[in-house]
């Protein structure tokens, strides 16, 4: 069991949210749901790709912000497209590979290629890749490759 578990506060969409997330990630499951007196989920535990999460239907008191986001490493453009399309459905695309999902939770959908380009030992190549990324909404690996190459 992991020592630290992200705990997500929802208004009243906990069951919808965990159903949404577990439908997107291939290695996902709901591990526990505790119902409140109204019969709706009050708390729940779930796993996405081996990461444990807990959720609460806590009411409208607190909202998510970009101050906390979940970084999804993607091997290739197909994986970027898969996670981007599903997590942004009903949400809001943002810049540089970030999006907010339909529940307001922030996600970064980042290909390994971006990290490789940004860490290029040639500062000019890294700068061109970073400049290209700054103009993107969803990360486009082919465009990053072109920009880095000059």
PDB file of C-alpha atoms in Angstrom:
ATOM      1  CA  UNK A   1       0.000   0.000   0.000  1.00  0.00           C
ATOM      2  CA  UNK A   2       1.370   3.401  -0.896  1.00  0.00           C
ATOM      3  CA  UNK A   3       2.045   5.778   1.991  1.00  0.00           C
ATOM      4  CA  UNK A   4       0.536   8.886   0.361  1.00  0.00           C
ATOM      5  CA  UNK A   5      -2.758   8.781  -1.539  1.00  0.00           C
ATOM      6  CA  UNK A   6      -4.283  11.692  -3.480  1.00  0.00           C
ATOM      7  CA  UNK A   7      -7.681  12.560  -2.000  1.00  0.00           C
ATOM      8  CA  UNK A   8     -10.115  14.235  -4.407  1.00  0.00           C
ATOM      9  CA  UNK A   9     -13.043  16.373  -3.241  1.00  0.00           C
ATOM     10  CA  UNK A  10     -16.096  16.404  -5.509  1.00  0.00           C
ATOM     11  CA  UNK A  11     -19.346  18.296  -5.067  1.00  0.00           C
ATOM     12  CA  UNK A  12     -21.708  15.356  -5.672  1.00  0.00           C
ATOM     13  CA  UNK A  13     -20.280  13.634  -8.772  1.00  0.00           C
ATOM     14  CA  UNK A  14     -17.947  11.120  -7.095  1.00  0.00           C
ATOM     15  CA  UNK A  15     -19.505   8.004  -8.645  1.00  0.00           C
ATOM     16  CA  UNK A  16     -19.669   9.620 -12.082  1.00  0.00           C
ATOM     17  CA  UNK A  17     -16.036  10.764 -11.798  1.00  0.00           C
ATOM     18  CA  UNK A  18     -14.605   7.414 -10.750  1.00  0.00           C
ATOM     19  CA  UNK A  19     -16.639   5.681 -13.453  1.00  0.00           C
ATOM     20  CA  UNK A  20     -15.218   8.161 -15.976  1.00  0.00           C
ATOM     21  CA  UNK A  21     -11.609   7.733 -14.845  1.00  0.00           C
ATOM     22  CA  UNK A  22     -11.743   3.938 -14.569  1.00  0.00           C
ATOM     23  CA  UNK A  23     -13.229   3.740 -18.086  1.00  0.00           C
ATOM     24  CA  UNK A  24     -10.269   5.673 -19.538  1.00  0.00           C
ATOM     25  CA  UNK A  25      -7.275   4.017 -17.910  1.00  0.00           C
ATOM     26  CA  UNK A  26      -6.722   0.415 -18.956  1.00  0.00           C
ATOM     27  CA  UNK A  27      -5.322  -0.694 -15.596  1.00  0.00           C
ATOM     28  CA  UNK A  28      -8.068   0.703 -13.355  1.00  0.00           C
ATOM     29  CA  UNK A  29     -10.529  -0.471 -10.761  1.00  0.00           C
ATOM     30  CA  UNK A  30     -12.865   0.754  -8.054  1.00  0.00           C
ATOM     31  CA  UNK A  31     -11.767  -0.811  -4.784  1.00  0.00           C
ATOM     32  CA  UNK A  32     -14.336   0.494  -2.296  1.00  0.00           C
ATOM     33  CA  UNK A  33     -17.447   2.678  -2.126  1.00  0.00           C
ATOM     34  CA  UNK A  34     -19.030   3.805   1.140  1.00  0.00           C
ATOM     35  CA  UNK A  35     -22.593   5.086   0.841  1.00  0.00           C
ATOM     36  CA  UNK A  36     -24.008   7.950   2.856  1.00  0.00           C
ATOM     37  CA  UNK A  37     -27.481   8.044   4.446  1.00  0.00           C
ATOM     38  CA  UNK A  38     -28.921   9.300   1.149  1.00  0.00           C
ATOM     39  CA  UNK A  39     -27.724   6.141  -0.637  1.00  0.00           C
ATOM     40  CA  UNK A  40     -25.178   8.053  -2.740  1.00  0.00           C
ATOM     41  CA  UNK A  41     -21.451   7.409  -2.556  1.00  0.00           C
ATOM     42  CA  UNK A  42     -19.890   9.387   0.281  1.00  0.00           C
ATOM     43  CA  UNK A  43     -16.313   8.131  -0.118  1.00  0.00           C
ATOM     44  CA  UNK A  44     -14.652   5.804  -2.592  1.00  0.00           C
ATOM     45  CA  UNK A  45     -11.261   4.307  -3.290  1.00  0.00           C
ATOM     46  CA  UNK A  46     -10.004   3.514  -6.766  1.00  0.00           C
ATOM     47  CA  UNK A  47      -6.803   2.782  -8.678  1.00  0.00           C
ATOM     48  CA  UNK A  48      -5.534   4.133 -11.977  1.00  0.00           C
ATOM     49  CA  UNK A  49      -2.395   2.495 -13.394  1.00  0.00           C
ATOM     50  CA  UNK A  50      -1.333   1.342  -9.926  1.00  0.00           C
ATOM     51  CA  UNK A  51      -1.895   4.767  -8.307  1.00  0.00           C
ATOM     52  CA  UNK A  52      -4.374   4.664  -5.432  1.00  0.00           C
ATOM     53  CA  UNK A  53      -6.889   7.506  -5.068  1.00  0.00           C
ATOM     54  CA  UNK A  54      -9.635   8.334  -2.619  1.00  0.00           C
ATOM     55  CA  UNK A  55     -12.627  10.517  -3.353  1.00  0.00           C
ATOM     56  CA  UNK A  56     -15.291  12.297  -1.356  1.00  0.00           C
ATOM     57  CA  UNK A  57     -18.676  13.764  -2.180  1.00  0.00           C
ATOM     58  CA  UNK A  58     -18.024  16.766   0.049  1.00  0.00           C
ATOM     59  CA  UNK A  59     -20.308  19.403  -1.395  1.00  0.00           C
ATOM     60  CA  UNK A  60     -19.622  22.647  -3.242  1.00  0.00           C
ATOM     61  CA  UNK A  61     -17.179  24.143  -0.723  1.00  0.00           C
ATOM     62  CA  UNK A  62     -13.904  23.500  -2.599  1.00  0.00           C
ATOM     63  CA  UNK A  63     -12.938  23.366  -6.278  1.00  0.00           C
ATOM     64  CA  UNK A  64      -9.943  21.912  -8.097  1.00  0.00           C
ATOM     65  CA  UNK A  65      -7.306  24.252  -9.510  1.00  0.00           C
ATOM     66  CA  UNK A  66      -4.229  23.878 -11.682  1.00  0.00           C
ATOM     67  CA  UNK A  67      -2.124  24.158  -8.517  1.00  0.00           C
ATOM     68  CA  UNK A  68      -2.436  20.354  -8.446  1.00  0.00           C
ATOM     69  CA  UNK A  69      -2.491  18.303 -11.642  1.00  0.00           C
ATOM     70  CA  UNK A  70      -1.929  14.732 -12.758  1.00  0.00           C
ATOM     71  CA  UNK A  71       0.903  14.117 -15.217  1.00  0.00           C
ATOM     72  CA  UNK A  72       0.225  11.307 -17.698  1.00  0.00           C
ATOM     73  CA  UNK A  73       3.378  10.025 -19.447  1.00  0.00           C
ATOM     74  CA  UNK A  74       2.673   8.933 -22.987  1.00  0.00           C
ATOM     75  CA  UNK A  75       4.930   6.766 -25.148  1.00  0.00           C
ATOM     76  CA  UNK A  76       3.756   8.108 -28.520  1.00  0.00           C
ATOM     77  CA  UNK A  77       1.210  10.294 -30.340  1.00  0.00           C
ATOM     78  CA  UNK A  78      -1.395   7.541 -30.322  1.00  0.00           C
ATOM     79  CA  UNK A  79      -1.294   7.480 -26.542  1.00  0.00           C
ATOM     80  CA  UNK A  80      -1.332  11.295 -26.325  1.00  0.00           C
ATOM     81  CA  UNK A  81      -4.406  11.371 -28.586  1.00  0.00           C
ATOM     82  CA  UNK A  82      -6.138   8.605 -26.608  1.00  0.00           C
ATOM     83  CA  UNK A  83      -5.798  10.294 -23.210  1.00  0.00           C
ATOM     84  CA  UNK A  84      -6.342  13.809 -24.568  1.00  0.00           C
ATOM     85  CA  UNK A  85      -9.550  12.913 -26.390  1.00  0.00           C
ATOM     86  CA  UNK A  86     -11.049  11.052 -23.457  1.00  0.00           C
ATOM     87  CA  UNK A  87     -10.015  13.272 -20.548  1.00  0.00           C
ATOM     88  CA  UNK A  88     -10.920  16.493 -22.382  1.00  0.00           C
ATOM     89  CA  UNK A  89     -14.398  15.182 -23.327  1.00  0.00           C
ATOM     90  CA  UNK A  90     -16.700  17.645 -21.585  1.00  0.00           C
ATOM     91  CA  UNK A  91     -13.683  19.504 -20.217  1.00  0.00           C
ATOM     92  CA  UNK A  92     -11.508  22.418 -21.258  1.00  0.00           C
ATOM     93  CA  UNK A  93      -8.306  22.105 -23.296  1.00  0.00           C
ATOM     94  CA  UNK A  94      -5.533  24.395 -22.095  1.00  0.00           C
ATOM     95  CA  UNK A  95      -2.025  25.172 -23.346  1.00  0.00           C
ATOM     96  CA  UNK A  96       1.139  23.064 -23.428  1.00  0.00           C
ATOM     97  CA  UNK A  97      -0.546  19.677 -23.059  1.00  0.00           C
ATOM     98  CA  UNK A  98      -2.721  20.659 -20.084  1.00  0.00           C
ATOM     99  CA  UNK A  99      -6.479  20.207 -19.836  1.00  0.00           C
ATOM    100  CA  UNK A 100      -9.192  20.367 -17.223  1.00  0.00           C
ATOM    101  CA  UNK A 101     -11.603  17.450 -17.304  1.00  0.00           C
ATOM    102  CA  UNK A 102     -15.377  17.724 -16.925  1.00  0.00           C
ATOM    103  CA  UNK A 103     -14.982  17.704 -13.132  1.00  0.00           C
ATOM    104  CA  UNK A 104     -12.413  20.514 -13.111  1.00  0.00           C
ATOM    105  CA  UNK A 105      -9.401  18.285 -12.380  1.00  0.00           C
ATOM    106  CA  UNK A 106      -6.210  19.349 -14.200  1.00  0.00           C
ATOM    107  CA  UNK A 107      -4.215  16.840 -16.254  1.00  0.00           C
ATOM    108  CA  UNK A 108      -0.966  17.088 -18.205  1.00  0.00           C
ATOM    109  CA  UNK A 109      -0.864  14.739 -21.201  1.00  0.00           C
ATOM    110  CA  UNK A 110       2.842  14.665 -21.971  1.00  0.00           C
ATOM    111  CA  UNK A 111       4.748  12.480 -24.442  1.00  0.00           C
ATOM    112  CA  UNK A 112       8.189  11.166 -23.553  1.00  0.00           C
ATOM    113  CA  UNK A 113       9.392  12.939 -26.723  1.00  0.00           C
ATOM    114  CA  UNK A 114       8.687  16.345 -25.150  1.00  0.00           C
ATOM    115  CA  UNK A 115      10.828  15.572 -22.142  1.00  0.00           C
ATOM    116  CA  UNK A 116      13.569  14.220 -24.408  1.00  0.00           C
ATOM    117  CA  UNK A 117      13.520  17.374 -26.559  1.00  0.00           C
ATOM    118  CA  UNK A 118      13.449  19.740 -23.581  1.00  0.00           C
ATOM    119  CA  UNK A 119      16.443  17.907 -22.114  1.00  0.00           C
ATOM    120  CA  UNK A 120      18.420  17.931 -25.383  1.00  0.00           C
ATOM    121  CA  UNK A 121      22.104  18.667 -24.693  1.00  0.00           C
ATOM    122  CA  UNK A 122      22.014  21.136 -27.616  1.00  0.00           C
ATOM    123  CA  UNK A 123      20.458  24.280 -26.054  1.00  0.00           C
ATOM    124  CA  UNK A 124      19.272  25.566 -29.445  1.00  0.00           C
ATOM    125  CA  UNK A 125      17.361  22.338 -30.168  1.00  0.00           C
ATOM    126  CA  UNK A 126      15.822  22.375 -26.682  1.00  0.00           C
ATOM    127  CA  UNK A 127      14.834  26.046 -27.061  1.00  0.00           C
ATOM    128  CA  UNK A 128      13.156  25.427 -30.426  1.00  0.00           C
ATOM    129  CA  UNK A 129      11.206  22.504 -28.976  1.00  0.00           C
ATOM    130  CA  UNK A 130      10.154  24.593 -25.971  1.00  0.00           C
ATOM    131  CA  UNK A 131       9.043  27.451 -28.223  1.00  0.00           C
ATOM    132  CA  UNK A 132       6.974  25.022 -30.316  1.00  0.00           C
ATOM    133  CA  UNK A 133       5.409  23.524 -27.176  1.00  0.00           C
ATOM    134  CA  UNK A 134       4.417  26.975 -25.925  1.00  0.00           C
ATOM    135  CA  UNK A 135       2.238  27.423 -29.022  1.00  0.00           C
ATOM    136  CA  UNK A 136       0.476  24.070 -28.689  1.00  0.00           C
ATOM    137  CA  UNK A 137      -2.727  23.046 -26.993  1.00  0.00           C
ATOM    138  CA  UNK A 138      -2.404  19.248 -27.341  1.00  0.00           C
ATOM    139  CA  UNK A 139       1.220  18.202 -27.781  1.00  0.00           C
ATOM    140  CA  UNK A 140       2.073  17.206 -31.373  1.00  0.00           C
ATOM    141  CA  UNK A 141       5.212  15.057 -31.408  1.00  0.00           C
ATOM    142  CA  UNK A 142       5.848  15.426 -35.163  1.00  0.00           C
ATOM    143  CA  UNK A 143       5.749  19.209 -34.813  1.00  0.00           C
ATOM    144  CA  UNK A 144       8.110  19.050 -31.823  1.00  0.00           C
ATOM    145  CA  UNK A 145      10.508  16.928 -33.866  1.00  0.00           C
ATOM    146  CA  UNK A 146      10.390  19.434 -36.765  1.00  0.00           C
ATOM    147  CA  UNK A 147      10.918  22.395 -34.444  1.00  0.00           C
ATOM    148  CA  UNK A 148      13.841  20.775 -32.636  1.00  0.00           C
ATOM    149  CA  UNK A 149      15.515  19.889 -35.931  1.00  0.00           C
ATOM    150  CA  UNK A 150      15.296  23.513 -37.032  1.00  0.00           C
TER     151      UNK A 150
END
